[in-house]
Short mmCIF file of C-alpha atoms and ligand atoms in Angstrom, two decimals:
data_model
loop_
_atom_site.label_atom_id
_atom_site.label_comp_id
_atom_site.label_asym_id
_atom_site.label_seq_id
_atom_site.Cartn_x
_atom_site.Cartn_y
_atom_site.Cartn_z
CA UNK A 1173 6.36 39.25 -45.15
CA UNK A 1174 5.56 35.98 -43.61
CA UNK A 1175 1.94 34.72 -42.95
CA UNK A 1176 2.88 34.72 -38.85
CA UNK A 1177 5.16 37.81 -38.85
CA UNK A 1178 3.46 40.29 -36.38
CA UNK A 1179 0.98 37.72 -34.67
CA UNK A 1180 3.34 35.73 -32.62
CA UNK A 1181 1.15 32.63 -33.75
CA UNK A 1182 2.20 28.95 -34.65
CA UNK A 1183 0.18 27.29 -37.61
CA UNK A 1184 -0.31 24.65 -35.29
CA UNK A 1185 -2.93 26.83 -33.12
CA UNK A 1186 -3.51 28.03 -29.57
CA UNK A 1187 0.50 28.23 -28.40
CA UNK A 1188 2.25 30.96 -28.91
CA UNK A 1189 5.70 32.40 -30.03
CA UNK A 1190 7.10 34.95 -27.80
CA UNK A 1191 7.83 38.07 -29.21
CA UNK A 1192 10.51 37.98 -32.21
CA UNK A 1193 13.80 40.01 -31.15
CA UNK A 1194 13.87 38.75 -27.94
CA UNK A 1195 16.73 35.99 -27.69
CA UNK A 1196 19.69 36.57 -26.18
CA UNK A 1197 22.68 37.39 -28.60
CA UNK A 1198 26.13 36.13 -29.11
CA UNK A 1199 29.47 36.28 -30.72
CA UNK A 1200 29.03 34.16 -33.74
CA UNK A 1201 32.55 32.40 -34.46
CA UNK A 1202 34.24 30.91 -38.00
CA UNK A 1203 33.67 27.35 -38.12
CA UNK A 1204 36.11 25.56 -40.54
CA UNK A 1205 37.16 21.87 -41.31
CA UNK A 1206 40.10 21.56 -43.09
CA UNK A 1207 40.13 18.07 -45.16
CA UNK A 1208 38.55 16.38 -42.57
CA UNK A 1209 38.55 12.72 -42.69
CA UNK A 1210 36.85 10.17 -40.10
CA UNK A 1211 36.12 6.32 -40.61
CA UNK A 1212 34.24 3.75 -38.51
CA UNK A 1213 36.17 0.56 -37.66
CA UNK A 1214 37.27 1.13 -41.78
CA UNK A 1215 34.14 2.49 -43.13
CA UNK A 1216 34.94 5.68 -43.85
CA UNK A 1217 32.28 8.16 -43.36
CA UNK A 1218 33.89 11.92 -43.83
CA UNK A 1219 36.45 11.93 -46.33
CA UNK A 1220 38.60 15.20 -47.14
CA UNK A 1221 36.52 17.50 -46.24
CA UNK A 1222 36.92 21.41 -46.26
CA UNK A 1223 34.27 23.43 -45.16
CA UNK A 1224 33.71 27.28 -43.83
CA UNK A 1225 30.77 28.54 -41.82
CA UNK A 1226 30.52 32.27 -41.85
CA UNK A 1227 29.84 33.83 -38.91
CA UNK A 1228 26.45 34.08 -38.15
CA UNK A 1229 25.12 32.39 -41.27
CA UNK A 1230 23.58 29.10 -41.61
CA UNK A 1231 24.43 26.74 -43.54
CA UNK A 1232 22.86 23.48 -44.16
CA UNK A 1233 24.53 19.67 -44.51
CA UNK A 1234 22.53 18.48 -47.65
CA UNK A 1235 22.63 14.74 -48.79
CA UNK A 1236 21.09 10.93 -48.66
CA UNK A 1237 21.19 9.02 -45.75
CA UNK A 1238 24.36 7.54 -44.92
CA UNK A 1239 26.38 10.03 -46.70
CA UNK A 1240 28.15 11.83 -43.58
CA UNK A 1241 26.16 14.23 -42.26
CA UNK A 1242 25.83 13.40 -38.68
CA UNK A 1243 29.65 12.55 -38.48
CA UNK A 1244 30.70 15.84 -39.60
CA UNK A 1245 28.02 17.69 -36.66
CA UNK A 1246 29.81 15.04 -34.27
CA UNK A 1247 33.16 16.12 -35.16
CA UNK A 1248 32.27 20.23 -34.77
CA UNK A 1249 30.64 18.55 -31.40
CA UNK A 1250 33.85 17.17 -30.47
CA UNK A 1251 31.46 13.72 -29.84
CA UNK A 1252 34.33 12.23 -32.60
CA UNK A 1253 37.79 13.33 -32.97
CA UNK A 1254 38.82 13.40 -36.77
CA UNK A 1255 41.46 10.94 -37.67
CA UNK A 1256 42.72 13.46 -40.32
CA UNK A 1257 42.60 17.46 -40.85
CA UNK A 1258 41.39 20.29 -38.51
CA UNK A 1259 38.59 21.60 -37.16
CA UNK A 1260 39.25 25.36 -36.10
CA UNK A 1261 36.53 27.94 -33.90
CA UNK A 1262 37.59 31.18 -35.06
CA UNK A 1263 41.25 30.26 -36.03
CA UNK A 1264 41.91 28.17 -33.48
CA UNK A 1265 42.18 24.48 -33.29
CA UNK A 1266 39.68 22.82 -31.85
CA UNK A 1267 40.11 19.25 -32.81
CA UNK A 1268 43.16 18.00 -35.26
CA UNK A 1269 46.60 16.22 -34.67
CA UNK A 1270 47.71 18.92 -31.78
CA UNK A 1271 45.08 19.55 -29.89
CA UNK A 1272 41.22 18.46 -28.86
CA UNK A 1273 39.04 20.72 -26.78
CA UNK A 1274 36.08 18.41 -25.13
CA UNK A 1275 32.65 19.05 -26.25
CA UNK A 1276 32.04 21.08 -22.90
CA UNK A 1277 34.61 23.87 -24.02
CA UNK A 1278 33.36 24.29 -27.80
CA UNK A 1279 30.88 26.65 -26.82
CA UNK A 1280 28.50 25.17 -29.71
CA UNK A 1281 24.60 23.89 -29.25
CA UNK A 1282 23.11 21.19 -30.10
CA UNK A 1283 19.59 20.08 -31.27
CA UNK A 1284 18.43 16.82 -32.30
CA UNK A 1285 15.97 15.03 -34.06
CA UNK A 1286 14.44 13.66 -30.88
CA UNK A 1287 14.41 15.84 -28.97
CA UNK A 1288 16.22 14.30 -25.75
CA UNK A 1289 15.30 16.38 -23.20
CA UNK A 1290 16.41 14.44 -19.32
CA UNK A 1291 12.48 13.36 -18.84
CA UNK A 1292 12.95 13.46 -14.82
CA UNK A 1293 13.49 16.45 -14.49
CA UNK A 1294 10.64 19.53 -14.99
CA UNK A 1295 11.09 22.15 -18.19
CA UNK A 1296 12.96 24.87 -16.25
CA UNK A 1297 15.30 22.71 -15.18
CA UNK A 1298 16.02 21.11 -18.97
CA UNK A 1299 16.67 24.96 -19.32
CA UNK A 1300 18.56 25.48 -16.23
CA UNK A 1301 20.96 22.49 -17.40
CA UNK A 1302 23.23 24.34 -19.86
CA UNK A 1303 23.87 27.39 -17.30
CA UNK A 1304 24.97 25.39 -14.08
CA UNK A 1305 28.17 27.72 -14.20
CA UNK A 1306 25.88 30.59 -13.93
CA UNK A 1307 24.84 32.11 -10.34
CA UNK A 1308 21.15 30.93 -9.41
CA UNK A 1309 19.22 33.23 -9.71
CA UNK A 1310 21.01 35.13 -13.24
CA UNK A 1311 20.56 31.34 -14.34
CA UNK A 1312 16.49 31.53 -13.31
CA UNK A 1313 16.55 35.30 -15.23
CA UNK A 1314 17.84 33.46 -18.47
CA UNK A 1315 16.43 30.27 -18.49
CA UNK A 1316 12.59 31.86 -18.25
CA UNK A 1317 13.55 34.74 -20.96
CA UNK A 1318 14.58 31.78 -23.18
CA UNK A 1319 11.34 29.87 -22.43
CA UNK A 1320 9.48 32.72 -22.91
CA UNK A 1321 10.86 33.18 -25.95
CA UNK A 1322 9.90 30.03 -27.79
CA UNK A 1323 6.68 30.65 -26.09
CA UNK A 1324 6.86 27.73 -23.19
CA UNK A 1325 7.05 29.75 -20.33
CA UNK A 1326 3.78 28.58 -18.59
CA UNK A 1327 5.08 25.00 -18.70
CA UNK A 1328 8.15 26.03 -16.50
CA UNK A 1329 6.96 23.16 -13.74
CA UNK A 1330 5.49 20.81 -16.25
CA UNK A 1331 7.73 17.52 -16.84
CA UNK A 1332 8.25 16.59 -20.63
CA UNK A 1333 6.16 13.69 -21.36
CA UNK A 1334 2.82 16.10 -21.12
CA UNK A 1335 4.31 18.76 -23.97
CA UNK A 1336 3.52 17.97 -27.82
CA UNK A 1337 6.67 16.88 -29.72
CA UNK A 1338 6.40 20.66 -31.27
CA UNK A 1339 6.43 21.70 -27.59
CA UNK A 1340 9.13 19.50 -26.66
CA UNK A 1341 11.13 20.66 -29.51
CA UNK A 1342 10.81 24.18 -28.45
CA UNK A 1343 12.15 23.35 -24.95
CA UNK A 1344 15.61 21.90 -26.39
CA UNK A 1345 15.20 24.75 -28.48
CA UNK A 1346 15.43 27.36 -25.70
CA UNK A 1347 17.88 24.59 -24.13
CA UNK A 1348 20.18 24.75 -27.07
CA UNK A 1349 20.53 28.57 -27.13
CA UNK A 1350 20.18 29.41 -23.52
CA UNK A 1351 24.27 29.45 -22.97
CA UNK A 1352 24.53 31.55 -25.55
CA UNK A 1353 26.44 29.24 -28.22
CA UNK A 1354 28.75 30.57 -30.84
CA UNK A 1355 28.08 27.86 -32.83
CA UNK A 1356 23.88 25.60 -33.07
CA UNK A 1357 24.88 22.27 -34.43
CA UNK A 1358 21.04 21.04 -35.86
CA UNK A 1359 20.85 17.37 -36.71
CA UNK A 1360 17.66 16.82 -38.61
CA UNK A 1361 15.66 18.98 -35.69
CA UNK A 1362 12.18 19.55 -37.36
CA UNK A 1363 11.92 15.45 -38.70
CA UNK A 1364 10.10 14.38 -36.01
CA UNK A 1365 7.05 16.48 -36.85
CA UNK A 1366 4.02 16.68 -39.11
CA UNK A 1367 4.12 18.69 -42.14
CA UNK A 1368 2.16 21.86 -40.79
CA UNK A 1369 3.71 21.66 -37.80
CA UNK A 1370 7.18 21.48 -39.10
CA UNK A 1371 6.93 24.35 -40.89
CA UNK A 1372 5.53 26.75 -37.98
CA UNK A 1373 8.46 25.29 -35.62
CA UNK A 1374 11.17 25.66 -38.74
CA UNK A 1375 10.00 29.04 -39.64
CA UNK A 1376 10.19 30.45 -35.76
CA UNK A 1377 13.28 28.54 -35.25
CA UNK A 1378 15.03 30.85 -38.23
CA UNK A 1379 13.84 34.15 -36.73
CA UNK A 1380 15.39 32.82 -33.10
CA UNK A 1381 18.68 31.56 -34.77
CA UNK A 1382 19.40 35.26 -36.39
CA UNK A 1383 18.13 36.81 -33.21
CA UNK A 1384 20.70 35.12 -31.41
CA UNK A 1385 23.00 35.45 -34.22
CA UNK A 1386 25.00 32.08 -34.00
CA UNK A 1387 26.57 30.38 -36.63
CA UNK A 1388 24.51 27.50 -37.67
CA UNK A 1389 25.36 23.75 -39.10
CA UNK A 1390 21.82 21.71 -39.88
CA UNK A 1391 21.61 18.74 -41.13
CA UNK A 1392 19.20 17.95 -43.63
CA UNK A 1393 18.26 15.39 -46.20
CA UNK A 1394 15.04 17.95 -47.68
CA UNK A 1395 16.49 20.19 -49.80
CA UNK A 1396 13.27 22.51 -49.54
CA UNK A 1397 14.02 22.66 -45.81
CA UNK A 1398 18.01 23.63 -46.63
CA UNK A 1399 16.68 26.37 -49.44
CA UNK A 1400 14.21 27.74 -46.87
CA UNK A 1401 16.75 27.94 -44.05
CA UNK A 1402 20.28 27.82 -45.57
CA UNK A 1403 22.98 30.91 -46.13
CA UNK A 1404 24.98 28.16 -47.88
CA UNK A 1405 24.22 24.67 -49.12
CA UNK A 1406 26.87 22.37 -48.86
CA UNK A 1407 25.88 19.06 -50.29
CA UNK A 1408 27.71 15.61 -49.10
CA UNK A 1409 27.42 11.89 -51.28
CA UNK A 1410 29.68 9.19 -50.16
CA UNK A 1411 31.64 10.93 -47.16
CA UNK A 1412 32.56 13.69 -49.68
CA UNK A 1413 31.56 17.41 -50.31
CA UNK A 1414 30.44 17.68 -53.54
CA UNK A 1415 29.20 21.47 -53.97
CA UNK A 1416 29.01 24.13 -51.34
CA UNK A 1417 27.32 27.47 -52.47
CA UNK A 1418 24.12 29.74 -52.09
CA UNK A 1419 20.80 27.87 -52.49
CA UNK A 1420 19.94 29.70 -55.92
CA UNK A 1421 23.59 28.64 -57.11
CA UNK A 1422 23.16 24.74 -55.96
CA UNK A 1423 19.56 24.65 -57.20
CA UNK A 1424 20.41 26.65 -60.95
CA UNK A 1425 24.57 24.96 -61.34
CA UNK A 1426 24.38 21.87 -59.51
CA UNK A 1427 27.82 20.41 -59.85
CA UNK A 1428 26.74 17.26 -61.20
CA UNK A 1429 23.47 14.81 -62.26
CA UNK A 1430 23.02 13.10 -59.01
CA UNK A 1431 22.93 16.82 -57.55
CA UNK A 1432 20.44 18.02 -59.88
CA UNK A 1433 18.27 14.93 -59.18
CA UNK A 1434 18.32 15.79 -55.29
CA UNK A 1435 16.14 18.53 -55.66
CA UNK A 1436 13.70 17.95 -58.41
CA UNK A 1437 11.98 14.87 -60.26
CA UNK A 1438 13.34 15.88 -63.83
CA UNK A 1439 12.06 14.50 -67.08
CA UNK A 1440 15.19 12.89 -68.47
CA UNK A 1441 16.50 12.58 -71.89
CA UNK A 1442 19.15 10.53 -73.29
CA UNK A 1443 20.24 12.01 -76.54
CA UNK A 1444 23.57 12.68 -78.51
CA UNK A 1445 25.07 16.15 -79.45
CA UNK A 1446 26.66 16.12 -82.69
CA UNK A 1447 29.02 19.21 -82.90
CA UNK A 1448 27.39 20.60 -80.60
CA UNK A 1449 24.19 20.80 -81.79
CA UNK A 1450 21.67 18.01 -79.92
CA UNK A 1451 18.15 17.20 -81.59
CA UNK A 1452 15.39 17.13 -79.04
CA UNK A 1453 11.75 16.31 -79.73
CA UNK A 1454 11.04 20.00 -78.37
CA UNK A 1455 13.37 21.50 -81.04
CA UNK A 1456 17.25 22.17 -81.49
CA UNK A 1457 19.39 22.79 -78.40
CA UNK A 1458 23.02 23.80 -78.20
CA UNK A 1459 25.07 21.92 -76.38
CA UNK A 1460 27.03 23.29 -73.01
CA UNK A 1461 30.35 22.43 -74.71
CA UNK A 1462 30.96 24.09 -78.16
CA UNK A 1463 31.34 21.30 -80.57
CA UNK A 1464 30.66 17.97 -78.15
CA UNK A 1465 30.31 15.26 -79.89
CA UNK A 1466 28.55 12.49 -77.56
CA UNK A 1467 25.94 10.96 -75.43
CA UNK A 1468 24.18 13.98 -73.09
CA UNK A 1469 21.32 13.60 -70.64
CA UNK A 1470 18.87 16.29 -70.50
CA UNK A 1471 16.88 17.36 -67.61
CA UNK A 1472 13.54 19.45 -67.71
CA UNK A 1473 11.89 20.74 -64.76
CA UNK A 1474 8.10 19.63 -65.22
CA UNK A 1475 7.86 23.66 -64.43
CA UNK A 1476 10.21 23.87 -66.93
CA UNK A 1477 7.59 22.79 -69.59
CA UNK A 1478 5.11 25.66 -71.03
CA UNK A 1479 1.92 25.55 -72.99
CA UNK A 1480 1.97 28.02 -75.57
CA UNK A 1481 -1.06 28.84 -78.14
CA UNK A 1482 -1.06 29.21 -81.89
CA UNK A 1483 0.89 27.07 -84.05
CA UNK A 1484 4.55 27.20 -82.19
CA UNK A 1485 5.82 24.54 -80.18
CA UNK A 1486 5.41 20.18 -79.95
CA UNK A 1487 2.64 19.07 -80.10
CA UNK A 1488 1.35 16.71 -77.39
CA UNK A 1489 -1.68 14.79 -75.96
CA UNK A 1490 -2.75 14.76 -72.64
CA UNK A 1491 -2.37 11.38 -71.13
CA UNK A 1492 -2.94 12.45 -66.92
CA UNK A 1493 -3.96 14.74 -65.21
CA UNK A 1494 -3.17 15.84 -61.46
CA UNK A 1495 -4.61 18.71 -59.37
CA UNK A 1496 -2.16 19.64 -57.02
CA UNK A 1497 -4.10 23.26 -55.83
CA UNK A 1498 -2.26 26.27 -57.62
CA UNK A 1499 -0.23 24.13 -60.20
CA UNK A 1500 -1.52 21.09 -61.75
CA UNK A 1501 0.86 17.84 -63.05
CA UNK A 1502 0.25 16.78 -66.20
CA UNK A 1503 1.43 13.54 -68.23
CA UNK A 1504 1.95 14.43 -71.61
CA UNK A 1505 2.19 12.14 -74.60
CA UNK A 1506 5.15 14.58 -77.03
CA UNK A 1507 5.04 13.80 -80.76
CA UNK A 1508 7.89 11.85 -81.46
CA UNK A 1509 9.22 10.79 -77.90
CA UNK A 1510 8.21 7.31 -76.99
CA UNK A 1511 8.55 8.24 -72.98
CA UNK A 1512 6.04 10.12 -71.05
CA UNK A 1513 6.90 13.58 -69.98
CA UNK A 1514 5.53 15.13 -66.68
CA UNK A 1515 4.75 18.95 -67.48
CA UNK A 1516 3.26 21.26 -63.91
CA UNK A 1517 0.86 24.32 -65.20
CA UNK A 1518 -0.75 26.40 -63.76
CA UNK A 1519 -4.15 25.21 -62.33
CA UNK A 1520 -5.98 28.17 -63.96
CA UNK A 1521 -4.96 26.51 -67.25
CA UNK A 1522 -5.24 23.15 -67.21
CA UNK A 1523 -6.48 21.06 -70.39
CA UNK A 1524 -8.31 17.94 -70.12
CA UNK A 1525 -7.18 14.39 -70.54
CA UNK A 1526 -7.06 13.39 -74.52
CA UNK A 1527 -6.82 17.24 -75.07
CA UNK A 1528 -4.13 18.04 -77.64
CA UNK A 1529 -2.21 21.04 -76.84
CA UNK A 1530 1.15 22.22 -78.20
CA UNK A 1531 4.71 22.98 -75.69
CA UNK A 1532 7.57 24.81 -75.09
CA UNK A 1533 10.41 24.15 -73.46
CA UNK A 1534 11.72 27.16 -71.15
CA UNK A 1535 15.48 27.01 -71.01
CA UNK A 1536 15.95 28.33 -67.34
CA UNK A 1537 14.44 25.10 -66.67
CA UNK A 1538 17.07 22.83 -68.58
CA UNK A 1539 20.19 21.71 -67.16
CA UNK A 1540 22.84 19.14 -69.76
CA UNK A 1541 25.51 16.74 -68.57
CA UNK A 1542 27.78 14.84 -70.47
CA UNK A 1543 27.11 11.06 -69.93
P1 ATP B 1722 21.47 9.72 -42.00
O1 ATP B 1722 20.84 10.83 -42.80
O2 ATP B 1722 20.86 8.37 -42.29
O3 ATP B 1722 21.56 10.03 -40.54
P2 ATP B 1722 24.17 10.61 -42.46
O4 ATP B 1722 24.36 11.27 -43.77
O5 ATP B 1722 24.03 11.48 -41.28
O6 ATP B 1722 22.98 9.57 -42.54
P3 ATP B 1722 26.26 9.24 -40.99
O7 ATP B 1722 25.32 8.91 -39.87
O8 ATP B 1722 27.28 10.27 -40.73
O9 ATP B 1722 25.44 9.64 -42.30
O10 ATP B 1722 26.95 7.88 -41.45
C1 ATP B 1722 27.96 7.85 -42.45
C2 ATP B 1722 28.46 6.41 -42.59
O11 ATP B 1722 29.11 6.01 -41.39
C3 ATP B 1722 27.36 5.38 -42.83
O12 ATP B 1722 27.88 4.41 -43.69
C4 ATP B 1722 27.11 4.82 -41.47
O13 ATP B 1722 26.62 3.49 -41.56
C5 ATP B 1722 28.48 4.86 -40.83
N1 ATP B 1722 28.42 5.07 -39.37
C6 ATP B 1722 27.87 6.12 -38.74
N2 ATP B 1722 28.02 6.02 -37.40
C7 ATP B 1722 28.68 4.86 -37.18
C8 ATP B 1722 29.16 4.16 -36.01
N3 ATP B 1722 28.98 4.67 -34.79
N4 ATP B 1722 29.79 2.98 -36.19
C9 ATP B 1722 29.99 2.47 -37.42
N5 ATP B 1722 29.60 3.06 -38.56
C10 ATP B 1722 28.93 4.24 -38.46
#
């Protein structure tokens, strides 16, 4: 159970939440590109790529800057019109050779980074915005249940510049989902804001998105933020898709090194396998491939490193050490590795600095790739 479940309450104090279950639902659709491609004036910044949404699930665009994200939420947006594949809403085309329905008929959201709510106009009226095909005063009815539930309600006549960027982000929150999209296309929406305040608005915003039950594209470059909010993972490099899959799969399998490096600071070990077998200074290892013969980079988790007591293990000095709260980072000094290895403990057992002490390594911490 979450810290604010029940209480209604945002970490970042007096403001609150309205009451969870009450956003209006919809008909989540099937979002799919099918080897979508898009370039810029020859910079090509989608290429080939095939992607599902289920309905109702979130998933999250994962990768470095520059490597497509926001292209492919402006193609589902219909902002950009591929120059090769499909984009299809439930089986139908929305955007491919045949056919291109305008951003107006997608029935999708959309939520950005900065908010950009129309500052002349007052916070009901932001809300009012997406419902103009609505009858007045239906229009009033759903505009103030969406306010009130992202908790803005009493600001109804206030204009944005007075609201908090936390506040402003709830407004094109209740903005985004007051029309009752199939689809929320998220670039980047919780960047803007400090860390404790990020998480509050990112945590309330994933109980509203399943209340409402649309299908969700976000785009993130933290891949905390896409394993804390994310059905599926699908993470982009260079225009391309380069693994799509649960969190846990992404995180445990990444489909390659630079992958694996996108969500943790590894220790990293270039050694050879000889028939499979590689020599590590923490012991034998067997190699991924039966019998490879060849360079092979190893990557621990500093998690992934584990004191043990007696006489098992490496032995190792303690060259730093970092109190982080619950865990603590150590920099170890490993008999018969020239590099320094970063090891995280558990605060409750941390040595001191110059202390010898003797590791382990644990292998659900260990990933191999040929190099
Ligand atoms: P970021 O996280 O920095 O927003 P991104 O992953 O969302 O990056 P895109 O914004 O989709 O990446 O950009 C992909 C590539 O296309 C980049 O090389 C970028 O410079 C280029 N690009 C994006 N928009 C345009 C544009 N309007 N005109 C020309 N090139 C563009």
């Amino acid at each position: 159970m979450s810290p604010l479940d029940g209480k209604n309450e945002t970490a970042d104090g007096d403001t609150r939440w309205g009451p969870r279950g009450t956003a209006a639902a919809t008909f989540a659709a099937r979002l799919s590109f099918e080897h979508v491609s898009h370039s810029y004036a020859g910079v090509e910044a989608v290429r080939d790529v095939s992607l599902v949404l289920a309905p109702g699930e979130i998933t999250c665009l994962l990768g470095p800057s520059g490597c497509g994200k926001t292209t492919l939420l402006r193609l589902a947006a219909g902002v950009e019109r591929p120059q090769q594949g499909r984009i299809l809403l439930d089986g139908k085309e929305i955007a491919g050779p045949n056919s291109f329905v305008p951003p107006e008929r997608r029935n999708v959201g959309l939520m950005f980074q900065d908010f950009a709510l129309f500052p002349h106009i007052t916070i009901l009226d932001n809300v009012l915005f997406g419902l103009r095909h609505l009858e007045r005063s239906m229009a009033l009815r759903e505009a103030r249940a969406a306010l009130r539930r992202v908790g803005m309600a009493q600001y109804e006549k206030s204009y944005p510049h007075v609201l908090s960027g936390g506040e402003q982000q709830r407004v094109a929150l209740a903005r985004a989902i007051v029309p009752r999209p199939a689809v929320m296309l998220m670039d980047e929406p919780f960047s803007g804001l400090d860390q404790r305040l990020r998480e509050s608005v990112r945590e309330e915003t994933f109980a509203v998105l399943r209340e409402t039950r649309a299908s969700c594209l976000l785009v993130t470059h933290d891949p905390v933020e896409a394993m804390l909010m994310a059905d599926q993972i699908a993470v982009m490099r260079d225009g391309r898709l380069i693994q799509c899959d649960t969190p846990a799969e992404v995180y445990r399998h990444p489909e390659d090194i630079e992958t694996a490096r996108f969500f943790c600071d590894f220790n990293e070990l270039k050694l050879v396998s000889e028939s499979g077998r590689i020599q590590t200074p923490f012991g034998d290892l067997n190699a991924p491939d039966d019998g490879y013969s060849g360079p092979i980079i190893i990557l621990i988790r500093p998690q992934g490193i584990l004191p043990v007591e007696g006489k098992t293990g490496t032995e190792a000095t303690v060259i730093d050490v970092r109190y982080l709260g619950d865990v603590t980072l150590l920099t170890l000094g490993v008999h018969g590795y020239d590099d320094p290895v970063k090891a995280q403990v558990a605060s409750a057992t941390v040595p001191e600095k110059g202390q010898s002490m003797r590791i382990e390594l644990d292998p659900q911490h260990v990933l191999m790739f040929q190099s």
